[in-house]
Coordinates of C-alpha atoms in Angstrom, one line a residue:
M1 CA 0.0 0.0 0.0
K2 CA 2.9 2.3 0.9
K3 CA 4.5 1.6 -2.4
F4 CA 1.2 2.3 -4.3
I5 CA 0.8 5.7 -2.5
I6 CA 4.3 6.6 -3.4
Q7 CA 3.7 5.7 -7.1
V8 CA 0.5 7.7 -7.1
L9 CA 2.2 10.8 -5.6
A10 CA 5.1 10.5 -8.0
T11 CA 2.6 10.3 -10.9
I12 CA 0.8 13.4 -9.6
V13 CA 4.0 15.3 -9.2
G14 CA 5.1 14.3 -12.7
I15 CA 1.8 15.5 -14.2
I16 CA 2.1 18.8 -12.4
L17 CA 5.7 19.2 -13.6
L18 CA 4.8 18.3 -17.2
T19 CA 1.8 20.7 -17.1
S20 CA 3.9 23.5 -15.7
I21 CA 6.6 22.9 -18.3
G22 CA 4.0 22.9 -21.0
V23 CA 2.3 26.1 -19.8
F24 CA 5.7 27.8 -19.5
S25 CA 6.7 26.6 -22.9
L26 CA 3.5 28.0 -24.5
I27 CA 4.0 31.3 -22.7
V28 CA 7.6 31.5 -24.0
I29 CA 6.5 30.5 -27.5
N30 CA 3.8 33.1 -27.6
I31 CA 6.2 35.8 -26.3
I32 CA 8.7 34.9 -29.0
A33 CA 6.0 35.0 -31.6
F34 CA 5.2 38.6 -30.5
I35 CA 8.8 39.7 -31.0
P36 CA 8.8 41.0 -34.6
S37 CA 11.8 40.6 -36.8
K38 CA 13.6 43.9 -37.6
P39 CA 12.2 45.5 -40.7
V40 CA 14.4 46.5 -43.6
V41 CA 13.9 49.7 -45.7
K42 CA 14.2 48.7 -49.4
D43 CA 15.4 51.1 -52.1
N44 CA 12.6 53.2 -53.7
S45 CA 10.3 52.9 -50.7
I46 CA 7.5 55.1 -49.6
L47 CA 6.4 55.8 -46.0
E48 CA 2.7 55.1 -45.8
I49 CA 1.0 56.8 -42.9
N50 CA -2.6 56.0 -42.0
L51 CA -2.9 57.0 -38.3
N52 CA -6.0 54.9 -37.8
N53 CA -5.5 54.6 -34.0
P54 CA -5.3 57.6 -31.6
I55 CA -2.1 59.7 -31.7
I56 CA -0.6 59.3 -28.3
E57 CA 1.8 61.6 -26.4
S58 CA 3.8 59.3 -24.1
P59 CA 4.9 56.0 -25.6
N60 CA 3.5 54.1 -22.6
D61 CA 0.0 55.4 -23.5
G62 CA -0.2 52.8 -26.3
I63 CA 1.4 49.8 -24.8
D64 CA -0.7 47.2 -22.9
I65 CA -0.2 43.6 -22.2
F66 CA -3.9 43.0 -23.0
F67 CA -3.6 44.6 -26.4
I68 CA -0.6 42.7 -27.8
D69 CA -1.0 44.2 -31.3
N70 CA 1.0 47.4 -30.6
E71 CA 1.9 48.0 -34.2
N72 CA -0.4 50.9 -34.6
H73 CA 0.6 52.6 -31.4
I74 CA 3.2 55.2 -32.1
S75 CA 3.7 58.5 -30.2
L76 CA 3.5 62.0 -31.7
K77 CA 7.3 62.5 -31.0
E78 CA 8.1 59.3 -32.9
I79 CA 5.9 60.4 -35.8
L80 CA 7.7 63.8 -36.0
D81 CA 11.1 62.2 -35.7
L82 CA 10.6 59.6 -38.4
I83 CA 9.2 62.2 -40.9
K84 CA 12.3 64.3 -40.2
Y85 CA 14.5 61.2 -40.6
A86 CA 12.7 60.2 -43.9
K87 CA 13.5 63.7 -45.3
N88 CA 17.2 62.7 -45.6
D89 CA 16.8 59.0 -46.1
D90 CA 17.7 58.2 -49.8
K91 CA 15.7 55.0 -49.6
I92 CA 12.5 56.9 -48.9
K93 CA 11.2 58.6 -52.1
G94 CA 8.0 60.0 -50.8
I95 CA 5.1 59.8 -48.3
S96 CA 1.6 58.4 -48.9
L97 CA -1.1 59.6 -46.5
K98 CA -4.1 57.3 -46.2
L99 CA -6.3 59.1 -43.7
S100 CA -10.0 58.7 -42.9
N101 CA -11.0 59.3 -39.3
L102 CA -8.1 61.0 -37.4
N103 CA -8.3 60.6 -33.7
A104 CA -6.1 63.5 -32.6
G105 CA -6.2 67.1 -31.4
Y106 CA -5.8 70.0 -33.7
S107 CA -2.5 71.0 -32.0
Q108 CA -1.0 67.5 -32.6
I109 CA -2.2 67.7 -36.3
S110 CA -0.6 71.1 -36.7
E111 CA 2.7 69.7 -35.5
I112 CA 2.6 66.8 -38.0
R113 CA 1.6 69.3 -40.7
Q114 CA 4.7 71.4 -39.9
A115 CA 6.9 68.3 -40.1
L116 CA 5.4 67.4 -43.5
I117 CA 6.0 70.9 -44.7
D118 CA 9.7 70.6 -43.7
F119 CA 9.8 67.1 -45.4
K120 CA 8.7 68.7 -48.7
Q121 CA 11.9 70.8 -48.7
S122 CA 13.7 67.6 -49.8
N123 CA 11.7 67.8 -53.1
K124 CA 10.2 64.3 -52.3
F125 CA 6.5 63.9 -53.0
I126 CA 3.6 63.7 -50.6
Y127 CA 0.4 62.1 -52.0
S128 CA -2.8 61.5 -50.2
Y129 CA -5.7 59.1 -50.7
S130 CA -9.0 58.8 -48.7
N131 CA -11.9 56.5 -48.6
D132 CA -14.1 59.0 -46.7
C133 CA -12.3 61.8 -44.9
D134 CA -13.3 63.6 -41.7
Q135 CA -12.3 67.2 -41.2
K136 CA -9.2 66.5 -39.1
A137 CA -7.9 64.0 -41.7
Y138 CA -8.6 66.6 -44.4
Y139 CA -6.7 69.3 -42.5
L140 CA -3.6 67.1 -42.4
S141 CA -4.1 65.7 -46.0
S142 CA -4.4 69.2 -47.4
I143 CA -0.6 69.6 -47.1
S144 CA -0.2 66.9 -49.9
D145 CA 1.2 67.7 -53.4
S146 CA -1.8 65.9 -54.8
L147 CA -5.0 64.8 -52.9
F148 CA -7.1 61.9 -54.3
L149 CA -10.5 60.9 -53.1
N150 CA -12.6 57.8 -53.8
P151 CA -15.4 58.7 -56.3
N152 CA -18.0 57.4 -53.9
A153 CA -16.6 58.9 -50.7
S154 CA -17.5 62.0 -48.9
L155 CA -15.2 64.7 -47.4
E156 CA -16.2 66.5 -44.2
L157 CA -15.4 70.2 -44.2
T158 CA -17.9 72.0 -42.0
G159 CA -16.1 74.4 -39.7
L160 CA -15.9 73.9 -36.0
S161 CA -18.6 73.4 -33.3
A162 CA -18.4 72.6 -29.6
E163 CA -21.0 70.5 -28.0
V164 CA -21.5 70.3 -24.2
L165 CA -23.7 67.7 -22.4
F166 CA -25.9 68.9 -19.5
Y167 CA -27.1 66.7 -16.6
K168 CA -29.1 69.0 -14.5
N169 CA -32.5 67.7 -15.5
L170 CA -31.3 64.1 -15.3
G171 CA -30.2 64.8 -11.7
Q172 CA -33.5 66.4 -10.8
K173 CA -35.5 63.5 -12.4
Y174 CA -33.7 60.9 -10.4
G175 CA -33.0 62.8 -7.3
I176 CA -29.2 63.3 -7.6
G177 CA -27.9 66.7 -6.4
F178 CA -24.6 68.5 -6.6
E179 CA -23.3 71.1 -4.2
V180 CA -21.0 73.3 -6.2
I181 CA -18.5 75.9 -5.0
R182 CA -16.4 77.7 -7.5
H183 CA -14.3 80.8 -8.2
G184 CA -14.6 82.5 -11.5
K185 CA -17.5 83.2 -13.8
Y186 CA -15.9 81.3 -16.6
K187 CA -15.3 78.2 -14.4
S188 CA -17.7 76.2 -16.6
A189 CA -16.6 72.7 -15.7
V190 CA -19.5 72.5 -13.3
E191 CA -22.1 74.0 -15.6
P192 CA -23.4 70.7 -16.9
Y193 CA -24.6 69.9 -13.4
L194 CA -26.1 73.3 -12.7
R195 CA -27.7 74.5 -16.0
E196 CA -29.6 73.3 -19.0
N197 CA -27.5 75.3 -21.5
L198 CA -24.4 77.4 -21.9
S199 CA -24.0 80.5 -19.8
K200 CA -23.3 83.8 -21.5
E201 CA -19.7 83.8 -20.3
N202 CA -19.1 80.3 -21.5
K203 CA -20.6 81.0 -24.9
I204 CA -18.3 84.0 -25.2
Q205 CA -15.1 82.1 -24.4
L206 CA -16.1 79.1 -26.6
N207 CA -16.9 81.3 -29.5
E208 CA -13.6 83.1 -29.3
L209 CA -11.8 79.8 -28.9
L210 CA -13.4 78.3 -32.0
Q211 CA -12.9 81.4 -34.1
N212 CA -9.1 81.3 -33.3
Y213 CA -8.9 77.6 -34.0
W214 CA -10.8 77.9 -37.3
H215 CA -8.8 80.9 -38.4
K216 CA -5.6 78.8 -38.2
I217 CA -7.1 75.7 -39.8
S218 CA -8.9 77.5 -42.6
N219 CA -5.9 79.6 -43.5
D220 CA -3.6 76.6 -43.6
I221 CA -6.0 74.7 -45.9
I222 CA -6.5 77.8 -48.2
S223 CA -2.7 78.2 -48.4
S224 CA -2.0 74.5 -49.1
R225 CA -4.8 74.1 -51.7
K226 CA -4.2 77.5 -53.3
I227 CA -7.8 78.4 -53.4
T228 CA -9.6 81.7 -52.6
T229 CA -11.0 82.5 -49.3
E230 CA -14.4 83.2 -50.9
N231 CA -14.6 79.8 -52.6
F232 CA -13.4 78.0 -49.5
N233 CA -16.1 79.7 -47.3
E234 CA -18.7 78.9 -49.9
C235 CA -17.7 75.2 -49.8
V236 CA -17.8 75.1 -46.1
D237 CA -21.1 76.9 -45.6
S238 CA -22.8 75.0 -48.3
L239 CA -21.4 71.6 -47.4
Y240 CA -20.2 71.1 -50.9
S241 CA -17.4 68.8 -49.8
F242 CA -19.9 66.0 -49.1
I243 CA -20.4 65.7 -52.8
P244 CA -17.2 64.3 -54.4
E245 CA -17.9 66.1 -57.7
L246 CA -18.3 69.4 -56.0
A247 CA -15.2 68.8 -53.9
L248 CA -13.3 68.3 -57.1
R249 CA -14.9 71.3 -58.8
Y250 CA -13.9 73.6 -55.9
K251 CA -10.3 72.3 -55.9
L252 CA -10.6 70.7 -52.4
V253 CA -9.2 67.5 -54.1
D254 CA -7.2 66.9 -57.3
R255 CA -8.8 63.7 -58.7
L256 CA -11.6 61.2 -58.0
I257 CA -10.1 57.7 -58.4
N258 CA -10.2 54.2 -57.0
E259 CA -7.4 53.0 -54.7
S260 CA -5.8 50.7 -57.3
E261 CA -5.5 53.7 -59.6
Y262 CA -3.8 55.6 -56.8
D263 CA -1.3 52.8 -56.4
N264 CA -0.6 53.0 -60.2
I265 CA 0.1 56.8 -59.9
I266 CA 2.6 56.1 -57.2
K267 CA 4.2 53.4 -59.3
K268 CA 4.6 55.8 -62.2
K269 CA 6.0 58.4 -59.9
L270 CA 8.6 55.9 -58.7
G271 CA 9.3 54.7 -62.2
F272 CA 7.9 51.2 -61.6
N273 CA 6.2 49.0 -64.1
D274 CA 2.5 48.2 -63.5
D275 CA 3.3 44.6 -62.4
E276 CA 5.9 45.7 -59.8
N277 CA 4.9 46.0 -56.1
I278 CA 5.4 49.3 -54.2
N279 CA 7.8 49.0 -51.3
K280 CA 5.6 50.4 -48.5
I281 CA 6.7 50.8 -44.9
S282 CA 4.5 51.8 -42.0
P283 CA 5.6 54.4 -39.4
Y284 CA 5.8 51.6 -36.8
Q285 CA 8.1 49.5 -39.0
Y286 CA 10.2 52.5 -40.1
N287 CA 10.6 53.6 -36.5
K288 CA 12.3 50.3 -35.8
T289 CA 15.0 51.0 -38.4
I290 CA 16.0 54.4 -37.0
K291 CA 19.1 54.5 -34.9
N292 CA 20.3 57.1 -32.5
D293 CA 23.9 57.9 -33.7
S294 CA 24.6 60.2 -30.8
K295 CA 27.4 58.9 -28.5
S296 CA 27.0 61.7 -25.9
N297 CA 26.5 61.0 -22.2
N298 CA 24.6 64.2 -22.0
K299 CA 20.8 63.7 -21.9
I300 CA 17.6 65.7 -22.1
A301 CA 14.6 64.2 -20.3
I302 CA 11.2 64.5 -21.8
L303 CA 8.7 64.3 -19.0
Y304 CA 5.2 63.6 -20.1
A305 CA 2.2 65.0 -18.1
T306 CA -0.7 63.4 -20.0
G307 CA -4.3 63.2 -18.8
Q308 CA -6.2 64.3 -15.7
I309 CA -4.3 64.9 -12.5
Y310 CA -5.1 62.7 -9.5
T311 CA -3.5 62.0 -6.1
G312 CA -1.7 58.7 -5.4
I313 CA -0.3 56.1 -7.7
G314 CA -1.2 54.9 -11.2
D315 CA 0.3 54.2 -14.6
T316 CA -2.5 55.9 -16.6
E317 CA -2.9 59.7 -16.7
I318 CA -1.1 61.8 -14.0
H319 CA -0.9 60.4 -10.5
S320 CA 1.0 62.7 -8.1
K321 CA 3.1 60.0 -6.3
T322 CA 4.1 58.2 -9.5
F323 CA 4.8 61.5 -11.3
I324 CA 6.9 62.8 -8.4
D325 CA 8.9 59.5 -8.5
N326 CA 9.8 60.3 -12.1
I327 CA 10.8 63.9 -11.2
N328 CA 13.1 62.6 -8.5
E329 CA 14.7 60.1 -10.8
I330 CA 15.4 62.9 -13.3
K331 CA 16.7 65.2 -10.5
N332 CA 19.2 62.6 -9.3
D333 CA 20.6 61.7 -12.7
D334 CA 23.6 63.9 -13.3
N335 CA 23.8 63.0 -17.0
I336 CA 20.4 64.7 -17.5
K337 CA 21.2 68.4 -18.2
A338 CA 17.7 69.7 -19.1
V339 CA 14.1 68.8 -19.0
V340 CA 11.2 69.3 -21.5
L341 CA 7.9 69.1 -19.7
R342 CA 5.3 68.0 -22.3
I343 CA 1.8 68.8 -21.0
N344 CA -1.5 67.5 -22.4
S345 CA -3.8 67.8 -19.4
P346 CA -7.1 69.5 -18.4
G347 CA -6.0 69.6 -14.7
G348 CA -7.7 67.8 -11.8
S349 CA -6.9 67.7 -8.1
A350 CA -5.6 71.0 -6.7
N351 CA -3.6 69.2 -4.0
A352 CA -1.9 66.9 -6.5
S353 CA -1.2 69.8 -8.8
A354 CA 0.4 71.7 -6.0
E355 CA 2.5 68.7 -4.9
I356 CA 3.8 68.2 -8.5
L357 CA 4.6 71.9 -8.9
Y358 CA 6.6 72.0 -5.7
E359 CA 8.7 69.0 -6.9
L360 CA 9.1 70.6 -10.3
L361 CA 10.4 73.8 -8.8
E362 CA 12.9 71.7 -6.8
L363 CA 14.0 70.1 -10.0
K364 CA 14.3 73.5 -11.6
K365 CA 17.0 74.4 -9.1
K366 CA 19.3 71.8 -10.6
K367 CA 18.2 71.7 -14.3
P368 CA 16.4 74.0 -16.8
I369 CA 12.8 73.1 -17.5
I370 CA 11.2 74.0 -20.9
V371 CA 7.5 73.5 -21.2
S372 CA 5.7 72.4 -24.4
F373 CA 1.9 72.4 -24.5
S374 CA 0.1 69.8 -26.7
N375 CA -3.7 69.9 -27.3
I376 CA -4.6 71.2 -23.8
A377 CA -2.8 72.6 -20.8
A378 CA -5.5 74.1 -18.7
S379 CA -6.3 74.7 -15.0
G380 CA -4.1 72.2 -13.1
G381 CA -2.3 71.4 -16.3
Y382 CA -1.4 75.1 -16.7
Y383 CA -0.6 75.4 -13.0
I384 CA 2.2 72.8 -13.1
S385 CA 3.7 74.6 -16.1
M386 CA 4.7 77.5 -13.9
A387 CA 7.9 75.6 -13.1
G388 CA 9.1 76.3 -16.7
D389 CA 11.9 78.6 -17.8
K390 CA 10.0 79.0 -21.0
I391 CA 6.6 77.9 -22.3
Y392 CA 5.8 76.9 -25.9
A393 CA 2.2 76.4 -27.2
Q394 CA 0.6 75.8 -30.6
E395 CA -1.9 78.4 -31.9
N396 CA -4.7 75.9 -31.4
T397 CA -3.6 74.7 -27.9
L398 CA -6.4 75.1 -25.3
T399 CA -4.9 76.7 -22.2
G400 CA -5.6 79.0 -19.2
S401 CA -8.6 78.2 -17.1
I402 CA -7.1 79.7 -14.0
G403 CA -9.8 78.9 -11.6
V404 CA -10.9 76.6 -8.8
L405 CA -14.0 74.5 -8.0
G406 CA -15.4 72.0 -5.5
M407 CA -18.3 69.7 -6.4
I408 CA -20.0 67.4 -3.9
P409 CA -22.8 65.0 -5.0
D410 CA -25.7 63.7 -2.8
I411 CA -28.5 61.1 -3.5
K412 CA -30.8 62.1 -0.7
K413 CA -33.8 62.7 -2.9
L414 CA -33.2 59.6 -4.9
A415 CA -33.0 57.5 -1.7
N416 CA -36.2 59.0 -0.4
N417 CA -38.0 58.3 -3.6
V418 CA -37.3 54.6 -3.3
G419 CA -38.2 54.5 0.4
I420 CA -34.8 54.9 2.0
T421 CA -34.3 57.4 4.8
T422 CA -31.5 58.1 7.2
D423 CA -31.0 59.6 10.6
Y424 CA -27.9 60.3 12.7
V425 CA -26.5 61.5 16.0
A426 CA -23.3 63.5 16.3
T427 CA -21.1 65.0 19.1
N428 CA -20.3 68.3 17.3
A429 CA -22.0 70.7 14.9
N430 CA -20.2 69.3 11.8
S431 CA -19.3 65.8 12.8
L432 CA -21.3 64.6 9.8
Y433 CA -20.0 67.3 7.6
Y434 CA -20.7 65.3 4.4
S435 CA -22.7 62.2 3.6
L436 CA -23.8 60.9 0.3
M437 CA -27.3 60.5 1.8
E438 CA -27.5 63.7 3.8
G439 CA -25.4 66.0 1.6
T440 CA -23.3 68.8 3.2
S441 CA -23.6 70.6 6.5
E442 CA -23.8 74.4 6.5
G443 CA -20.4 74.6 8.2
F444 CA -18.8 72.4 5.6
R445 CA -20.2 74.5 2.7
D446 CA -18.8 77.6 4.4
I447 CA -15.3 76.1 4.9
M448 CA -15.3 74.7 1.4
G449 CA -16.1 78.1 0.1
K450 CA -13.2 79.6 2.0
G451 CA -10.9 76.8 0.8
V452 CA -11.8 77.5 -2.8
E453 CA -11.0 81.2 -2.4
I454 CA -7.7 80.4 -0.7
T455 CA -6.8 77.9 -3.4
Y456 CA -7.7 80.4 -6.1
K457 CA -5.5 83.1 -4.6
K458 CA -2.6 80.6 -4.3
F459 CA -3.2 79.7 -8.0
V460 CA -3.0 83.4 -9.0
N461 CA 0.1 84.0 -6.9
V462 CA 1.8 81.0 -8.5
V463 CA 1.0 82.5 -12.0
M464 CA 2.1 85.9 -10.8
K465 CA 5.5 84.6 -9.9
G466 CA 5.8 82.3 -12.9
R467 CA 4.8 84.9 -15.5
N468 CA 6.0 88.0 -13.7
M469 CA 2.6 89.6 -13.6
S470 CA 0.5 91.5 -11.1
F471 CA -2.4 90.0 -9.2
S472 CA -4.9 92.1 -11.1
Q473 CA -3.4 91.1 -14.4
V474 CA -3.7 87.4 -13.7
D475 CA -7.1 87.8 -12.1
S476 CA -8.4 89.6 -15.3
L477 CA -7.2 86.6 -17.3
G478 CA -8.3 84.0 -14.8
G479 CA -11.8 83.3 -13.4
G480 CA -11.6 80.0 -15.1
R481 CA -11.5 81.4 -18.6
I482 CA -9.9 79.3 -21.4
W483 CA -7.7 80.7 -24.1
S484 CA -6.3 79.6 -27.4
G485 CA -2.5 79.4 -27.6
K486 CA -2.5 82.4 -29.9
D487 CA -4.4 84.5 -27.3
A488 CA -2.3 83.1 -24.4
V489 CA 0.8 84.4 -26.0
R490 CA -0.8 87.8 -26.6
H491 CA -1.8 88.0 -22.9
G492 CA 1.5 86.8 -21.6
L493 CA 0.3 83.4 -20.3
V494 CA 2.6 81.6 -22.8
D495 CA 6.0 82.8 -24.1
E496 CA 6.0 81.7 -27.7
I497 CA 4.2 79.8 -30.4
G498 CA 6.3 76.7 -31.0
N499 CA 6.2 73.0 -31.4
F500 CA 7.6 70.0 -29.5
N501 CA 10.9 70.1 -31.3
D502 CA 11.2 73.9 -30.7
A503 CA 11.1 73.2 -27.0
I504 CA 13.7 70.4 -27.2
N505 CA 16.0 72.6 -29.3
Y506 CA 15.7 75.5 -26.8
A507 CA 16.3 73.1 -23.9
A508 CA 19.6 72.0 -25.6
K509 CA 20.5 75.6 -26.1
K510 CA 19.7 76.5 -22.5
A511 CA 22.0 73.6 -21.3
N512 CA 24.7 74.4 -23.9
L513 CA 24.4 71.0 -25.5
S514 CA 25.4 70.4 -29.1
K515 CA 25.1 66.6 -28.8
Y516 CA 22.7 64.8 -26.6
N517 CA 20.3 61.8 -26.2
L518 CA 16.7 62.0 -25.3
L519 CA 15.3 60.1 -22.3
T520 CA 11.5 59.5 -21.9
Y521 CA 9.7 59.6 -18.6
P522 CA 7.8 57.6 -17.6
K523 CA 10.2 55.2 -19.1
P524 CA 8.7 53.1 -22.0
K525 CA 7.7 49.6 -21.0
S526 CA 7.8 46.6 -23.2
E527 CA 5.2 43.9 -23.3
W528 CA 7.6 41.6 -21.5
D529 CA 7.9 44.2 -18.6
L530 CA 4.1 44.3 -18.3
F531 CA 3.9 40.5 -18.5
L532 CA 6.4 40.1 -15.6
S533 CA 4.6 42.7 -13.5
I534 CA 1.3 40.7 -13.9
I535 CA 2.7 37.2 -13.0
K536 CA 4.8 38.6 -10.1
P537 CA 3.7 41.9 -8.7
D538 CA 6.6 43.4 -6.7
N539 CA 4.5 45.5 -4.3
E540 CA 1.1 46.9 -3.5
E541 CA 1.6 49.8 -6.0
T542 CA 2.1 47.3 -8.9
S543 CA -1.0 45.4 -7.8
V544 CA -3.0 48.7 -8.0
R545 CA -1.6 49.3 -11.5
I546 CA -2.5 45.8 -12.6
K547 CA -6.1 46.3 -11.4
D548 CA -6.3 49.5 -13.3
R549 CA -5.1 47.8 -16.5
F550 CA -7.7 45.0 -16.1
L551 CA -10.4 47.7 -15.7
K552 CA -9.2 49.6 -18.7
Y553 CA -9.2 46.4 -20.7
E554 CA -12.7 45.4 -19.6
L555 CA -14.3 48.8 -19.9
G556 CA -12.5 50.3 -22.9
N557 CA -10.5 53.5 -22.8
D558 CA -13.4 56.0 -22.9
N559 CA -15.4 54.2 -20.2
Y560 CA -12.3 53.8 -18.1
K561 CA -11.7 57.5 -18.2
L562 CA -15.4 58.1 -17.3
L563 CA -15.0 55.8 -14.3
Q564 CA -11.9 57.7 -13.2
K565 CA -13.8 60.9 -13.4
L566 CA -16.7 59.6 -11.4
K567 CA -14.4 58.1 -8.7
N568 CA -12.8 61.5 -8.2
I569 CA -16.0 63.5 -8.2
D570 CA -17.1 61.7 -5.0
S571 CA -14.0 63.0 -3.1
G572 CA -16.0 65.6 -1.2
Q573 CA -13.1 67.2 0.6
E574 CA -11.0 67.7 -2.6
I575 CA -10.8 71.0 -4.4
K576 CA -10.3 70.8 -8.1
C577 CA -8.3 72.8 -10.6
L578 CA -10.2 71.4 -13.6
M579 CA -11.2 72.9 -16.9
P580 CA -14.5 72.0 -18.8
F581 CA -13.0 68.9 -20.4
E582 CA -16.5 67.6 -21.4
I583 CA -16.4 69.9 -24.4
E584 CA -16.0 68.1 -27.7
I585 CA -14.6 70.3 -30.5
R586 CA -15.3 68.9 -33.9

């Protein structure tokens, strides 16, 4: 019997070992399968850019172990760099843009347009083809030497609009209330919960913002397409672009052809025969072939501040503890001589913003900090930029929103409507200062109001010091009002209109560097790094990050961001430096 038991146990152990080895082998095989072979750029190649997926700022924004196909995830900086590299690459003869629905901000698109304009100085061609084309895609495609459209496609060119959703009636219908405390008549982030429509002040700022955006976009298109302002406005107002024949007649496009005909045009341009294949390479593949030839130990750090600002830890968006860890790592690296702070944020927690700014100012004591704004750098996002020695923005960057708010939800009426009531006892006047069921006490509303005013004055004082302005000057530009980059320069909130590379070049100049390497923070993570963190979390922080990744995977990116927003609304004690990010400009 003893021998039998030993044999059974040995068999079980053997099965477990074989199963473990098998599972491990499958994991290794799958990981190896995901490691792509290094692409090669052939002679007479074209760089084909489609940008089907969202254009990301930080390289980590696009990498996730749950989305193994990362081929379409490439950052804005990488796109700009590879276009610049292709300009001087003899193997790249031209660029083909195949754009339909472009998921990017107008500031990002402007930067790519500028890179393409620079590429054209090499006398290489840029052609574009679209099977349906939204307005953002057309704005970028319009830079092409020749623009081709499918004969059955439509082209969207309508001007800009901003749509805001309002939840006041929904809250009243279901008994959900919001206690709102704010400073600034333009602090419209809370309007969706208080009103049924846009306030007069909000309409004014949105109208000015859209007019500035459209002035830049329309002038760029008119210049690239070499058409008159009158004809362009007629097309836009009459929606002629939706009819392919009218788009052609008004010179919005050059020809209406099928995609196979477009390929033949490129073959002819390259001197190929009809039966030869075009050597196409994608941005992701091309990026793998680019080498950094700099041997310098000197480095410039690019620190990405992307997304809403929260307290604590987290890999997505801007979490104060995680972000400050990156700041300290940069500060303690003697090889890093300068920092470019790249901001694409609507703001968020006032406390987290203040924590981050303090650490950035400590970093500034050791290294110059140059700030580059992307699509948006508003409220808390603008607040942290005050550590910069110089601030660059694009004309169609959304910035400003110097204001503060507090928003506290309650469901007392909803609970009462379904038969739930509450009662309580307390030792002091404000022991139950806030409850989701009871709402806020009078004392808490009063102290929150004082807190908002104090935080606003701190915000203004920070801007005063950072921008060398008086209190009245900052206050007149504040009150939560948002500005375009163009107006921000005019009012002194930003130093200069410039792109990402302008900021990097100035940082190098500031640090007296002729040769340098770029380091990205947060540091890019590979699929293997993410895989290891999942199978063996090293600490509680990693476990939190893994949970966030699972939620993002299950909910999808947009729903995950909504969840994060809702989670942070219920922080009743927290004051926000947050702009009206619900606005959708299209």
